[in-house]
PDB file of C-alpha atoms and ligand atoms in Angstrom:
ATOM      1  CA  MET A   1      -2.097  11.286 -27.388  1.00  0.00           C
ATOM      2  CA  SER A   2      -1.277   8.230 -25.698  1.00  0.00           C
ATOM      3  CA  GLU A   3      -3.800   5.942 -24.666  1.00  0.00           C
ATOM      4  CA  ILE A   4      -4.766   7.601 -21.967  1.00  0.00           C
ATOM      5  CA  GLY A   5      -5.462  10.672 -23.436  1.00  0.00           C
ATOM      6  CA  ILE A   6      -2.531  12.563 -21.965  1.00  0.00           C
ATOM      7  CA  ASP A   7      -0.162  14.822 -23.627  1.00  0.00           C
ATOM      8  CA  PRO A   8       2.961  12.667 -24.187  1.00  0.00           C
ATOM      9  CA  GLY A   9       5.102  15.467 -24.037  1.00  0.00           C
ATOM     10  CA  LEU A  10       3.849  16.622 -20.924  1.00  0.00           C
ATOM     11  CA  LEU A  11       3.956  12.625 -19.801  1.00  0.00           C
ATOM     12  CA  GLU A  12       7.435  12.394 -20.868  1.00  0.00           C
ATOM     13  CA  GLU A  13       8.426  15.657 -18.946  1.00  0.00           C
ATOM     14  CA  ALA A  14       7.125  13.871 -15.979  1.00  0.00           C
ATOM     15  CA  ARG A  15       8.750  10.794 -16.575  1.00  0.00           C
ATOM     16  CA  ALA A  16      12.017  12.152 -17.171  1.00  0.00           C
ATOM     17  CA  ARG A  17      11.829  14.681 -13.749  1.00  0.00           C
ATOM     18  CA  LEU A  18      10.741  11.855 -12.068  1.00  0.00           C
ATOM     19  CA  LYS A  19      13.765   9.606 -13.259  1.00  0.00           C
ATOM     20  CA  GLY A  20      16.141  12.391 -12.772  1.00  0.00           C
ATOM     21  CA  ALA A  21      14.791  12.547  -8.639  1.00  0.00           C
ATOM     22  CA  VAL A  22      16.389  10.820  -5.802  1.00  0.00           C
ATOM     23  CA  LYS A  23      14.048  12.351  -3.029  1.00  0.00           C
ATOM     24  CA  VAL A  24       9.935  11.770  -3.552  1.00  0.00           C
ATOM     25  CA  ALA A  25       7.139  12.584  -1.789  1.00  0.00           C
ATOM     26  CA  ALA A  26       3.645  11.958  -2.578  1.00  0.00           C
ATOM     27  CA  LEU A  27       0.112  12.568  -1.504  1.00  0.00           C
ATOM     28  CA  THR A  28      -2.976  10.374  -1.965  1.00  0.00           C
ATOM     29  CA  GLY A  29      -6.682  11.009  -1.540  1.00  0.00           C
ATOM     30  CA  ALA A  30     -10.260   8.785  -1.786  1.00  0.00           C
ATOM     31  CA  GLY A  31      -9.643   9.236  -5.802  1.00  0.00           C
ATOM     32  CA  ILE A  32      -6.582   6.836  -5.847  1.00  0.00           C
ATOM     33  CA  SER A  33      -8.748   3.755  -4.299  1.00  0.00           C
ATOM     34  CA  ALA A  34     -11.781   4.619  -6.763  1.00  0.00           C
ATOM     35  CA  GLU A  35     -10.657   2.293  -9.593  1.00  0.00           C
ATOM     36  CA  SER A  36     -10.845  -0.337  -6.270  1.00  0.00           C
ATOM     37  CA  GLY A  37     -14.010   0.332  -6.426  1.00  0.00           C
ATOM     38  CA  VAL A  38     -13.858   2.359  -2.995  1.00  0.00           C
ATOM     39  CA  SER A  39     -16.757   5.341  -2.383  1.00  0.00           C
ATOM     40  CA  THR A  40     -14.980   9.115  -2.892  1.00  0.00           C
ATOM     41  CA  PHE A  41     -15.708  11.627  -0.350  1.00  0.00           C
ATOM     42  CA  ARG A  42     -16.921  14.257  -2.794  1.00  0.00           C
ATOM     43  CA  GLY A  43     -17.696  12.428  -5.768  1.00  0.00           C
ATOM     44  CA  SER A  44     -20.915  11.819  -7.481  1.00  0.00           C
ATOM     45  CA  GLU A  45     -21.585   9.053  -5.305  1.00  0.00           C
ATOM     46  CA  GLY A  46     -19.656  10.549  -2.525  1.00  0.00           C
ATOM     47  CA  LEU A  47     -19.936   9.138   0.938  1.00  0.00           C
ATOM     48  CA  TRP A  48     -20.776  12.739   1.665  1.00  0.00           C
ATOM     49  CA  GLU A  49     -23.504  13.011  -0.472  1.00  0.00           C
ATOM     50  CA  LYS A  50     -25.357  11.292   1.917  1.00  0.00           C
ATOM     51  CA  TYR A  51     -24.104  12.513   5.105  1.00  0.00           C
ATOM     52  CA  ARG A  52     -23.021  15.963   6.074  1.00  0.00           C
ATOM     53  CA  PRO A  53     -18.975  15.625   7.549  1.00  0.00           C
ATOM     54  CA  GLU A  54     -20.144  17.323  10.961  1.00  0.00           C
ATOM     55  CA  GLU A  55     -22.779  14.591  11.458  1.00  0.00           C
ATOM     56  CA  LEU A  56     -20.669  12.159  10.872  1.00  0.00           C
ATOM     57  CA  ALA A  57     -16.681  12.601  11.184  1.00  0.00           C
ATOM     58  CA  SER A  58     -16.453  14.390  14.440  1.00  0.00           C
ATOM     59  CA  PRO A  59     -15.974  14.136  18.225  1.00  0.00           C
ATOM     60  CA  GLU A  60     -19.055  15.744  18.923  1.00  0.00           C
ATOM     61  CA  ALA A  61     -21.280  13.147  16.352  1.00  0.00           C
ATOM     62  CA  PHE A  62     -19.706  10.779  18.129  1.00  0.00           C
ATOM     63  CA  GLN A  63     -20.328  12.072  21.568  1.00  0.00           C
ATOM     64  CA  ARG A  64     -24.217  12.795  20.521  1.00  0.00           C
ATOM     65  CA  ASP A  65     -24.490   9.447  18.866  1.00  0.00           C
ATOM     66  CA  PRO A  66     -21.922   6.772  18.866  1.00  0.00           C
ATOM     67  CA  GLN A  67     -24.206   4.108  17.272  1.00  0.00           C
ATOM     68  CA  LEU A  68     -24.772   6.259  14.107  1.00  0.00           C
ATOM     69  CA  VAL A  69     -21.390   6.650  13.785  1.00  0.00           C
ATOM     70  CA  TRP A  70     -20.556   3.310  14.428  1.00  0.00           C
ATOM     71  CA  GLU A  71     -22.782   1.824  11.495  1.00  0.00           C
ATOM     72  CA  TRP A  72     -21.363   4.645   9.281  1.00  0.00           C
ATOM     73  CA  TYR A  73     -18.191   2.761   9.856  1.00  0.00           C
ATOM     74  CA  ASN A  74     -19.507  -0.211  10.039  1.00  0.00           C
ATOM     75  CA  TRP A  75     -20.943  -0.135   6.645  1.00  0.00           C
ATOM     76  CA  ARG A  76     -17.832   1.546   5.444  1.00  0.00           C
ATOM     77  CA  ARG A  77     -15.315  -1.121   7.063  1.00  0.00           C
ATOM     78  CA  GLY A  78     -18.095  -3.972   4.932  1.00  0.00           C
ATOM     79  CA  MET A  79     -17.687  -1.813   1.740  1.00  0.00           C
ATOM     80  CA  MET A  80     -13.828  -1.916   1.853  1.00  0.00           C
ATOM     81  CA  ILE A  81     -13.039  -5.377   3.454  1.00  0.00           C
ATOM     82  CA  ASP A  82     -13.373  -7.085  -0.008  1.00  0.00           C
ATOM     83  CA  LYS A  83     -11.310  -4.651  -1.664  1.00  0.00           C
ATOM     84  CA  MET A  84      -7.690  -4.862  -3.512  1.00  0.00           C
ATOM     85  CA  PRO A  85      -5.162  -2.181  -4.841  1.00  0.00           C
ATOM     86  CA  ASN A  86      -5.339  -0.977  -8.220  1.00  0.00           C
ATOM     87  CA  PRO A  87      -2.699  -0.564 -10.893  1.00  0.00           C
ATOM     88  CA  GLY A  88      -1.755   2.715  -9.158  1.00  0.00           C
ATOM     89  CA  HIS A  89      -1.181   1.840  -5.750  1.00  0.00           C
ATOM     90  CA  LEU A  90       1.180  -0.870  -7.016  1.00  0.00           C
ATOM     91  CA  ALA A  91       3.323   1.566  -8.898  1.00  0.00           C
ATOM     92  CA  LEU A  92       4.109   3.573  -5.956  1.00  0.00           C
ATOM     93  CA  ALA A  93       4.654   1.098  -4.352  1.00  0.00           C
ATOM     94  CA  ASN A  94       7.308   0.065  -6.885  1.00  0.00           C
ATOM     95  CA  LEU A  95       8.649   3.676  -6.294  1.00  0.00           C
ATOM     96  CA  GLU A  96      10.286   2.663  -2.935  1.00  0.00           C
ATOM     97  CA  SER A  97      12.701   0.456  -5.352  1.00  0.00           C
ATOM     98  CA  THR A  98      13.688   2.959  -7.243  1.00  0.00           C
ATOM     99  CA  HIS A  99      13.414   6.012  -5.045  1.00  0.00           C
ATOM    100  CA  ASP A 100      13.886   7.542  -1.555  1.00  0.00           C
ATOM    101  CA  PHE A 101      10.237   7.832  -1.562  1.00  0.00           C
ATOM    102  CA  THR A 102       7.676   8.958   1.234  1.00  0.00           C
ATOM    103  CA  LEU A 103       4.140   7.969   0.829  1.00  0.00           C
ATOM    104  CA  ILE A 104       1.509  10.256   2.588  1.00  0.00           C
ATOM    105  CA  THR A 105      -1.891   9.009   2.573  1.00  0.00           C
ATOM    106  CA  GLN A 106      -5.479  10.780   3.797  1.00  0.00           C
ATOM    107  CA  ASN A 107      -6.863   7.452   2.891  1.00  0.00           C
ATOM    108  CA  VAL A 108      -7.745   5.150   5.966  1.00  0.00           C
ATOM    109  CA  ASP A 109      -8.721   2.089   3.547  1.00  0.00           C
ATOM    110  CA  GLY A 110      -5.238   0.735   4.156  1.00  0.00           C
ATOM    111  CA  LEU A 111      -4.841  -0.610   0.406  1.00  0.00           C
ATOM    112  CA  HIS A 112      -1.271   1.446   0.327  1.00  0.00           C
ATOM    113  CA  ALA A 113       0.105  -1.480   2.801  1.00  0.00           C
ATOM    114  CA  LEU A 114      -1.799  -4.293   0.867  1.00  0.00           C
ATOM    115  CA  ALA A 115      -0.251  -3.385  -2.301  1.00  0.00           C
ATOM    116  CA  GLY A 116       3.225  -3.502  -0.805  1.00  0.00           C
ATOM    117  CA  SER A 117       4.271   0.308   0.307  1.00  0.00           C
ATOM    118  CA  ARG A 118       6.058   0.325   2.944  1.00  0.00           C
ATOM    119  CA  ASN A 119       7.309   4.208   3.918  1.00  0.00           C
ATOM    120  CA  ILE A 120       3.915   5.474   4.486  1.00  0.00           C
ATOM    121  CA  LEU A 121       2.445   8.141   6.609  1.00  0.00           C
ATOM    122  CA  GLU A 122      -1.565   7.571   7.152  1.00  0.00           C
ATOM    123  CA  ILE A 123      -2.341  11.201   8.654  1.00  0.00           C
ATOM    124  CA  HIS A 124      -5.499  10.326   9.053  1.00  0.00           C
ATOM    125  CA  GLY A 125      -5.841   7.238  10.534  1.00  0.00           C
ATOM    126  CA  SER A 126      -6.752   3.345   9.705  1.00  0.00           C
ATOM    127  CA  ILE A 127     -10.251   2.453   9.700  1.00  0.00           C
ATOM    128  CA  TRP A 128      -9.043  -1.053  10.812  1.00  0.00           C
ATOM    129  CA  ARG A 129      -7.821   0.251  13.496  1.00  0.00           C
ATOM    130  CA  VAL A 130      -9.774   1.071  17.220  1.00  0.00           C
ATOM    131  CA  ARG A 131      -9.007   3.000  19.671  1.00  0.00           C
ATOM    132  CA  CYS A 132     -10.449   2.751  23.562  1.00  0.00           C
ATOM    133  CA  ILE A 133     -12.036   6.560  24.725  1.00  0.00           C
ATOM    134  CA  ASP A 134     -11.024   5.225  28.121  1.00  0.00           C
ATOM    135  CA  CYS A 135      -7.771   3.640  28.537  1.00  0.00           C
ATOM    136  CA  GLY A 136      -6.538   4.950  24.693  1.00  0.00           C
ATOM    137  CA  ARG A 137      -5.614   1.160  23.728  1.00  0.00           C
ATOM    138  CA  GLN A 138      -5.622   0.647  20.115  1.00  0.00           C
ATOM    139  CA  GLU A 139      -6.655  -2.690  18.371  1.00  0.00           C
ATOM    140  CA  VAL A 140      -6.050  -3.521  14.608  1.00  0.00           C
ATOM    141  CA  ASN A 141      -9.180  -5.898  13.052  1.00  0.00           C
ATOM    142  CA  ARG A 142      -9.773  -6.387   9.453  1.00  0.00           C
ATOM    143  CA  THR A 143     -13.173  -7.676  10.282  1.00  0.00           C
ATOM    144  CA  ALA A 144     -16.263  -6.217   9.248  1.00  0.00           C
ATOM    145  CA  PRO A 145     -19.362  -5.352  11.101  1.00  0.00           C
ATOM    146  CA  LEU A 146     -17.708  -4.648  14.716  1.00  0.00           C
ATOM    147  CA  PRO A 147     -20.366  -5.566  17.239  1.00  0.00           C
ATOM    148  CA  TYR A 148     -22.168  -2.494  18.742  1.00  0.00           C
ATOM    149  CA  PRO A 149     -20.849  -0.964  21.517  1.00  0.00           C
ATOM    150  CA  PRO A 150     -17.828  -2.100  20.897  1.00  0.00           C
ATOM    151  CA  ALA A 151     -16.056  -2.677  24.045  1.00  0.00           C
ATOM    152  CA  CYS A 152     -11.886  -2.514  25.219  1.00  0.00           C
ATOM    153  CA  THR A 153     -10.593  -5.950  25.744  1.00  0.00           C
ATOM    154  CA  GLN A 154      -8.572  -3.844  28.842  1.00  0.00           C
ATOM    155  CA  CYS A 155     -11.035  -1.973  30.389  1.00  0.00           C
ATOM    156  CA  ASP A 156     -14.142  -2.256  28.979  1.00  0.00           C
ATOM    157  CA  GLY A 157     -14.369   1.210  27.923  1.00  0.00           C
ATOM    158  CA  LEU A 158     -15.817   2.081  24.480  1.00  0.00           C
ATOM    159  CA  LEU A 159     -13.995   2.108  21.663  1.00  0.00           C
ATOM    160  CA  ARG A 160     -13.822   4.480  18.532  1.00  0.00           C
ATOM    161  CA  PRO A 161     -12.643   4.309  15.056  1.00  0.00           C
ATOM    162  CA  ASP A 162      -8.911   5.033  14.728  1.00  0.00           C
ATOM    163  CA  VAL A 163      -9.334   8.213  12.474  1.00  0.00           C
ATOM    164  CA  VAL A 164      -8.955  11.806  12.703  1.00  0.00           C
ATOM    165  CA  TRP A 165     -12.057  13.863  12.497  1.00  0.00           C
ATOM    166  CA  PHE A 166     -13.183  17.072  11.469  1.00  0.00           C
ATOM    167  CA  GLY A 167     -11.979  19.418  14.519  1.00  0.00           C
ATOM    168  CA  GLU A 168      -9.071  16.795  15.655  1.00  0.00           C
ATOM    169  CA  SER A 169      -5.351  17.938  15.448  1.00  0.00           C
ATOM    170  CA  LEU A 170      -3.575  15.391  13.149  1.00  0.00           C
ATOM    171  CA  ASP A 171      -0.838  13.122  14.749  1.00  0.00           C
ATOM    172  CA  SER A 172       1.520  15.308  15.896  1.00  0.00           C
ATOM    173  CA  ASP A 173       4.558  13.345  14.681  1.00  0.00           C
ATOM    174  CA  LEU A 174       2.967  11.994  11.693  1.00  0.00           C
ATOM    175  CA  LEU A 175       2.555  15.804  10.286  1.00  0.00           C
ATOM    176  CA  ALA A 176       6.296  16.473  11.149  1.00  0.00           C
ATOM    177  CA  ARG A 177       7.435  13.410   9.166  1.00  0.00           C
ATOM    178  CA  SER A 178       4.899  14.436   6.593  1.00  0.00           C
ATOM    179  CA  LEU A 179       5.907  18.399   6.404  1.00  0.00           C
ATOM    180  CA  ALA A 180      10.117  17.146   6.476  1.00  0.00           C
ATOM    181  CA  SER A 181       9.092  14.829   3.362  1.00  0.00           C
ATOM    182  CA  ALA A 182       7.151  17.433   1.476  1.00  0.00           C
ATOM    183  CA  SER A 183       9.847  20.118   2.103  1.00  0.00           C
ATOM    184  CA  ARG A 184      13.089  17.857   1.089  1.00  0.00           C
ATOM    185  CA  ALA A 185      10.925  16.683  -2.116  1.00  0.00           C
ATOM    186  CA  GLU A 186      12.617  17.006  -5.560  1.00  0.00           C
ATOM    187  CA  VAL A 187       9.183  15.666  -6.690  1.00  0.00           C
ATOM    188  CA  MET A 188       5.869  15.441  -5.079  1.00  0.00           C
ATOM    189  CA  LEU A 189       3.030  13.568  -6.812  1.00  0.00           C
ATOM    190  CA  VAL A 190      -0.474  14.639  -6.064  1.00  0.00           C
ATOM    191  CA  VAL A 191      -2.739  12.022  -6.369  1.00  0.00           C
ATOM    192  CA  GLY A 192      -6.374  11.567  -6.044  1.00  0.00           C
ATOM    193  CA  THR A 193      -7.365  14.416  -3.600  1.00  0.00           C
ATOM    194  CA  SER A 194      -9.663  17.100  -3.953  1.00  0.00           C
ATOM    195  CA  ALA A 195      -7.139  19.006  -2.315  1.00  0.00           C
ATOM    196  CA  LEU A 196     -10.064  20.576   0.102  1.00  0.00           C
ATOM    197  CA  VAL A 197      -8.907  19.240   3.513  1.00  0.00           C
ATOM    198  CA  HIS A 198      -6.361  20.669   5.563  1.00  0.00           C
ATOM    199  CA  PRO A 199      -3.841  20.542   6.977  1.00  0.00           C
ATOM    200  CA  ALA A 200      -3.120  17.676   4.469  1.00  0.00           C
ATOM    201  CA  ALA A 201      -3.972  19.597   1.481  1.00  0.00           C
ATOM    202  CA  GLY A 202      -1.071  22.137   2.771  1.00  0.00           C
ATOM    203  CA  LEU A 203       1.787  19.701   2.492  1.00  0.00           C
ATOM    204  CA  ALA A 204       1.267  19.824  -1.501  1.00  0.00           C
ATOM    205  CA  TRP A 205       1.879  23.776  -1.427  1.00  0.00           C
ATOM    206  CA  GLN A 206       4.654  22.856   0.745  1.00  0.00           C
ATOM    207  CA  ALA A 207       6.513  21.293  -1.404  1.00  0.00           C
ATOM    208  CA  ARG A 208       5.636  23.941  -3.890  1.00  0.00           C
ATOM    209  CA  ARG A 209       7.432  26.304  -1.865  1.00  0.00           C
ATOM    210  CA  THR A 210      10.500  24.263  -1.152  1.00  0.00           C
ATOM    211  CA  GLY A 211      11.328  23.723  -4.888  1.00  0.00           C
ATOM    212  CA  ALA A 212       9.378  20.103  -5.658  1.00  0.00           C
ATOM    213  CA  TYR A 213       8.412  19.845  -9.202  1.00  0.00           C
ATOM    214  CA  LEU A 214       4.738  19.166  -8.781  1.00  0.00           C
ATOM    215  CA  ILE A 215       2.744  16.561 -10.395  1.00  0.00           C
ATOM    216  CA  GLU A 216      -0.996  16.438 -10.804  1.00  0.00           C
ATOM    217  CA  ILE A 217      -2.875  12.972 -11.281  1.00  0.00           C
ATOM    218  CA  ASN A 218      -6.729  13.310 -11.111  1.00  0.00           C
ATOM    219  CA  THR A 219      -9.519  13.226 -13.190  1.00  0.00           C
ATOM    220  CA  GLU A 220     -10.737  16.480 -12.839  1.00  0.00           C
ATOM    221  CA  ARG A 221      -8.926  19.769 -11.824  1.00  0.00           C
ATOM    222  CA  THR A 222      -8.811  21.029  -8.290  1.00  0.00           C
ATOM    223  CA  PRO A 223      -7.417  24.129  -6.282  1.00  0.00           C
ATOM    224  CA  PHE A 224      -3.964  22.925  -6.394  1.00  0.00           C
ATOM    225  CA  SER A 225      -4.179  22.375 -10.558  1.00  0.00           C
ATOM    226  CA  ASP A 226      -2.687  25.721 -11.199  1.00  0.00           C
ATOM    227  CA  ASP A 227       0.231  25.282  -9.198  1.00  0.00           C
ATOM    228  CA  ALA A 228       1.194  22.415 -10.225  1.00  0.00           C
ATOM    229  CA  HIS A 229       3.870  21.843 -12.814  1.00  0.00           C
ATOM    230  CA  ALA A 230       2.259  18.748 -14.466  1.00  0.00           C
ATOM    231  CA  VAL A 231      -1.315  18.331 -14.361  1.00  0.00           C
ATOM    232  CA  LEU A 232      -2.248  14.712 -15.917  1.00  0.00           C
ATOM    233  CA  THR A 233      -6.084  14.464 -16.080  1.00  0.00           C
ATOM    234  CA  GLY A 234      -7.156  10.996 -15.711  1.00  0.00           C
ATOM    235  CA  PRO A 235      -7.775   8.078 -13.829  1.00  0.00           C
ATOM    236  CA  SER A 236      -4.609   7.341 -11.469  1.00  0.00           C
ATOM    237  CA  GLY A 237      -4.816   3.822 -12.179  1.00  0.00           C
ATOM    238  CA  GLN A 238      -3.816   4.187 -15.915  1.00  0.00           C
ATOM    239  CA  ILE A 239      -1.692   7.305 -15.428  1.00  0.00           C
ATOM    240  CA  LEU A 240       0.629   6.220 -12.479  1.00  0.00           C
ATOM    241  CA  PRO A 241       1.842   2.687 -14.297  1.00  0.00           C
ATOM    242  CA  GLN A 242       2.825   4.988 -17.501  1.00  0.00           C
ATOM    243  CA  LEU A 243       3.975   7.829 -15.289  1.00  0.00           C
ATOM    244  CA  ILE A 244       6.311   5.269 -12.973  1.00  0.00           C
ATOM    245  CA  GLY A 245       6.900   2.379 -14.935  1.00  0.00           C
TER     246      GLY A 245
HETATM  247  C1  BV8 B 301      -7.115  20.248  12.011  1.00  0.00           C
HETATM  248  C2  BV8 B 301     -10.553  10.670   8.065  1.00  0.00           C
HETATM  249  C3  BV8 B 301      -6.397  21.475  13.485  1.00  0.00           C
HETATM  250  C4  BV8 B 301     -11.914   9.889   8.514  1.00  0.00           C
HETATM  251  C5  BV8 B 301     -10.783  12.793   7.253  1.00  0.00           C
HETATM  252  C6  BV8 B 301     -11.594  26.388   6.595  1.00  0.00           C
HETATM  253  C7  BV8 B 301     -10.514  26.209   5.974  1.00  0.00           C
HETATM  254  C8  BV8 B 301      -9.475  25.261   6.158  1.00  0.00           C
HETATM  255  C9  BV8 B 301      -8.972  24.336   6.680  1.00  0.00           C
HETATM  256  C10 BV8 B 301     -10.760  23.982   7.422  1.00  0.00           C
HETATM  257  C11 BV8 B 301     -11.978  25.333   7.366  1.00  0.00           C
HETATM  258  N1  BV8 B 301     -12.425  25.195   8.296  1.00  0.00           N
HETATM  259  C12 BV8 B 301     -12.246  24.250   8.898  1.00  0.00           C
HETATM  260  C13 BV8 B 301     -11.264  23.481   8.717  1.00  0.00           C
HETATM  261  C14 BV8 B 301     -10.164  22.304   9.340  1.00  0.00           C
HETATM  262  C15 BV8 B 301     -11.120  20.844   8.641  1.00  0.00           C
HETATM  263  C16 BV8 B 301     -11.209  20.751   7.066  1.00  0.00           C
HETATM  264  O1  BV8 B 301     -10.119  21.043   6.566  1.00  0.00           O
HETATM  265  N2  BV8 B 301     -12.029  21.467   6.641  1.00  0.00           N
HETATM  266  C17 BV8 B 301     -12.027  21.456   4.873  1.00  0.00           C
HETATM  267  C18 BV8 B 301     -13.541  20.589   4.713  1.00  0.00           C
HETATM  268  C19 BV8 B 301     -12.564  23.174   4.584  1.00  0.00           C
HETATM  269  N3  BV8 B 301      -9.140  20.349   8.866  1.00  0.00           N
HETATM  270  C20 BV8 B 301     -10.036  19.435  10.009  1.00  0.00           C
HETATM  271  O2  BV8 B 301     -10.536  19.575  11.231  1.00  0.00           O
HETATM  272  C21 BV8 B 301      -8.435  18.960  10.080  1.00  0.00           C
HETATM  273  N4  BV8 B 301      -7.601  19.221  11.993  1.00  0.00           N
HETATM  274  O3  BV8 B 301      -8.082  21.274  10.869  1.00  0.00           O
HETATM  275  O4  BV8 B 301      -7.503  20.621  13.034  1.00  0.00           O
HETATM  276  C22 BV8 B 301      -7.494  22.051  14.472  1.00  0.00           C
HETATM  277  C23 BV8 B 301      -7.831  21.528  15.949  1.00  0.00           C
HETATM  278  C24 BV8 B 301      -8.839  21.599  16.652  1.00  0.00           C
HETATM  279  C25 BV8 B 301      -9.390  22.845  16.045  1.00  0.00           C
HETATM  280  C26 BV8 B 301      -9.457  23.665  14.933  1.00  0.00           C
HETATM  281  C27 BV8 B 301      -8.365  22.780  14.143  1.00  0.00           C
HETATM  282  C28 BV8 B 301      -8.930  17.006  10.720  1.00  0.00           C
HETATM  283  C29 BV8 B 301      -9.273  17.006   8.798  1.00  0.00           C
HETATM  284  C30 BV8 B 301      -9.489  15.509   8.801  1.00  0.00           C
HETATM  285  C31 BV8 B 301     -11.186  14.894   8.744  1.00  0.00           C
HETATM  286  N5  BV8 B 301     -10.441  13.435   8.379  1.00  0.00           N
HETATM  287  N6  BV8 B 301     -10.709  11.594   7.146  1.00  0.00           N
HETATM  288  C32 BV8 B 301     -12.601   9.164   7.837  1.00  0.00           C
HETATM  289  O5  BV8 B 301     -12.234   8.781   6.837  1.00  0.00           O
HETATM  290  O6  BV8 B 301     -13.805   9.030   8.026  1.00  0.00           O
HETATM  291  S1  BV8 B 301     -10.951  13.959   5.625  1.00  0.00           S
HETATM  292  C33 BV8 B 301     -11.675  12.732   4.445  1.00  0.00           C
HETATM  293  O7  BV8 B 301     -11.438  13.811   3.441  1.00  0.00           O
HETATM  294  C34 BV8 B 301     -10.433  12.138   4.398  1.00  0.00           C
HETATM  295  O8  BV8 B 301      -9.588  11.702   4.712  1.00  0.00           O
HETATM  296  C35 BV8 B 301     -10.018  12.275   2.671  1.00  0.00           C
HETATM  297  O9  BV8 B 301      -8.804  11.525   2.444  1.00  0.00           O
HETATM  298  C36 BV8 B 301     -10.322  13.775   2.714  1.00  0.00           C
HETATM  299  C37 BV8 B 301     -10.038  14.263   1.784  1.00  0.00           C
HETATM  300  O10 BV8 B 301     -10.578  13.931   0.610  1.00  0.00           O
HETATM  301  P1  BV8 B 301     -10.161  13.252  -0.972  1.00  0.00           P
HETATM  302  O11 BV8 B 301      -8.912  12.086   0.222  1.00  0.00           O
HETATM  303  O12 BV8 B 301      -9.721  14.520  -1.179  1.00  0.00           O
HETATM  304  O13 BV8 B 301     -11.177  12.716  -1.463  1.00  0.00           O
HETATM  305  P2  BV8 B 301     -12.291  13.647  -2.354  1.00  0.00           P
HETATM  306  O14 BV8 B 301     -13.303  12.300  -2.800  1.00  0.00           O
HETATM  307  O15 BV8 B 301     -12.566  14.986  -1.539  1.00  0.00           O
HETATM  308  O16 BV8 B 301     -11.848  13.777  -3.331  1.00  0.00           O
HETATM  309  C38 BV8 B 301     -11.704  12.544  -4.522  1.00  0.00           C
HETATM  310  C39 BV8 B 301     -10.901  12.894  -5.696  1.00  0.00           C
HETATM  311  O17 BV8 B 301     -10.344  12.051  -6.275  1.00  0.00           O
HETATM  312  C40 BV8 B 301     -11.582  13.954  -6.601  1.00  0.00           C
HETATM  313  O18 BV8 B 301     -10.517  15.350  -6.740  1.00  0.00           O
HETATM  314  C41 BV8 B 301     -11.921  13.665  -7.493  1.00  0.00           C
HETATM  315  O19 BV8 B 301     -11.468  14.044  -8.725  1.00  0.00           O
HETATM  316  C42 BV8 B 301     -10.414  12.521  -7.660  1.00  0.00           C
HETATM  317  N7  BV8 B 301     -10.591  11.448  -8.433  1.00  0.00           N
HETATM  318  C43 BV8 B 301     -11.937  10.415  -8.511  1.00  0.00           C
HETATM  319  N8  BV8 B 301     -11.644   9.119  -9.050  1.00  0.00           N
HETATM  320  C44 BV8 B 301     -10.318   9.141  -9.472  1.00  0.00           C
HETATM  321  C45 BV8 B 301      -9.706  10.593  -9.113  1.00  0.00           C
HETATM  322  N9  BV8 B 301      -8.653  10.763  -9.416  1.00  0.00           N
HETATM  323  C46 BV8 B 301      -7.456  10.004  -9.913  1.00  0.00           C
HETATM  324  N10 BV8 B 301      -7.911   8.716 -10.520  1.00  0.00           N
HETATM  325  C47 BV8 B 301      -9.151   8.258  -9.962  1.00  0.00           C
HETATM  326  N11 BV8 B 301     -10.041   7.189 -10.596  1.00  0.00           N
HETATM  327 ZN1   ZN B 302      -9.593   0.841  27.427  1.00  0.00          ZN
END
């Protein structure tokens, strides 16, 4: 076994498949940021443990109690503001220089961009971007916490986090581009996601349907594991540098 406990033959096969591919896609979730110290959603200390998703990450919750929702996002922004990319983010950023690579992320923490990735589809939005619920104006600021109530500089309307909440549709252009890159991928990496949230998780199965070789990297098994060609079990911050080199 390699020092990260992966069967060397499996790792070698996955490496060879990646080396032999041109078009590659990746779908990442909160697990890729765990080794950067960013809480996951459903882990032991997962964010949702304290709150139920519909309580906070939904338009109804924001309608009902915008201050509670803002306090949660301010707490998350404060928890994320000093976090740095880990070797897993950096390895994926390197993939852009050797492959026709598209990075699809469910994460809103911005760590892939900090690691140097450029071709990123942030399908659930960004915690560092806010949007006015009246005029739609977007503002980016990496500060925490935002004073409450955060007011739009253009029309004084209420600002909301520019993320996709449960029950909200994803940006149709981002979803179309994600589907296209998943469908044309020869290899698809599925990294650090519990594969529970749709339509994001569906992108991995889409890639499988259109013939991609699927590599799952996760510390645990997920609903997706049985459909992956290679399941590399362990921390992505250790496995990705071994896989990508
Ligand atoms: C929509 C942004 C159409 C906000 C988020 C029943 C069946 C199927 C779908 C549904 C259903 N009922 C409702 C739905 C739809 C719903 C959904 O999927 N619900 C799920 C929970 C069942 N989806 C939606 O509402 C989506 N919209 O469907 O629109 C529509 C429109 C109108 C009306 C109806 C439908 C919108 C979903 C987007 C929600 N927004 N985030 C914010 O962040 O505040 S989701 C949130 O969960 C994050 O984005 C997160 O990324 C995402 C998924 O979680 P993961 O990233 O996978 O993280 P998690 O903690 O779960 O897992 C971490 C993994 O990492 C684990 O597997 C762990 O083992 C692993 N790990 C840990 N450490 C490491 C590691 N792996 C490697 N290395 C490590 N070191
Ligand atoms: Zn406004």
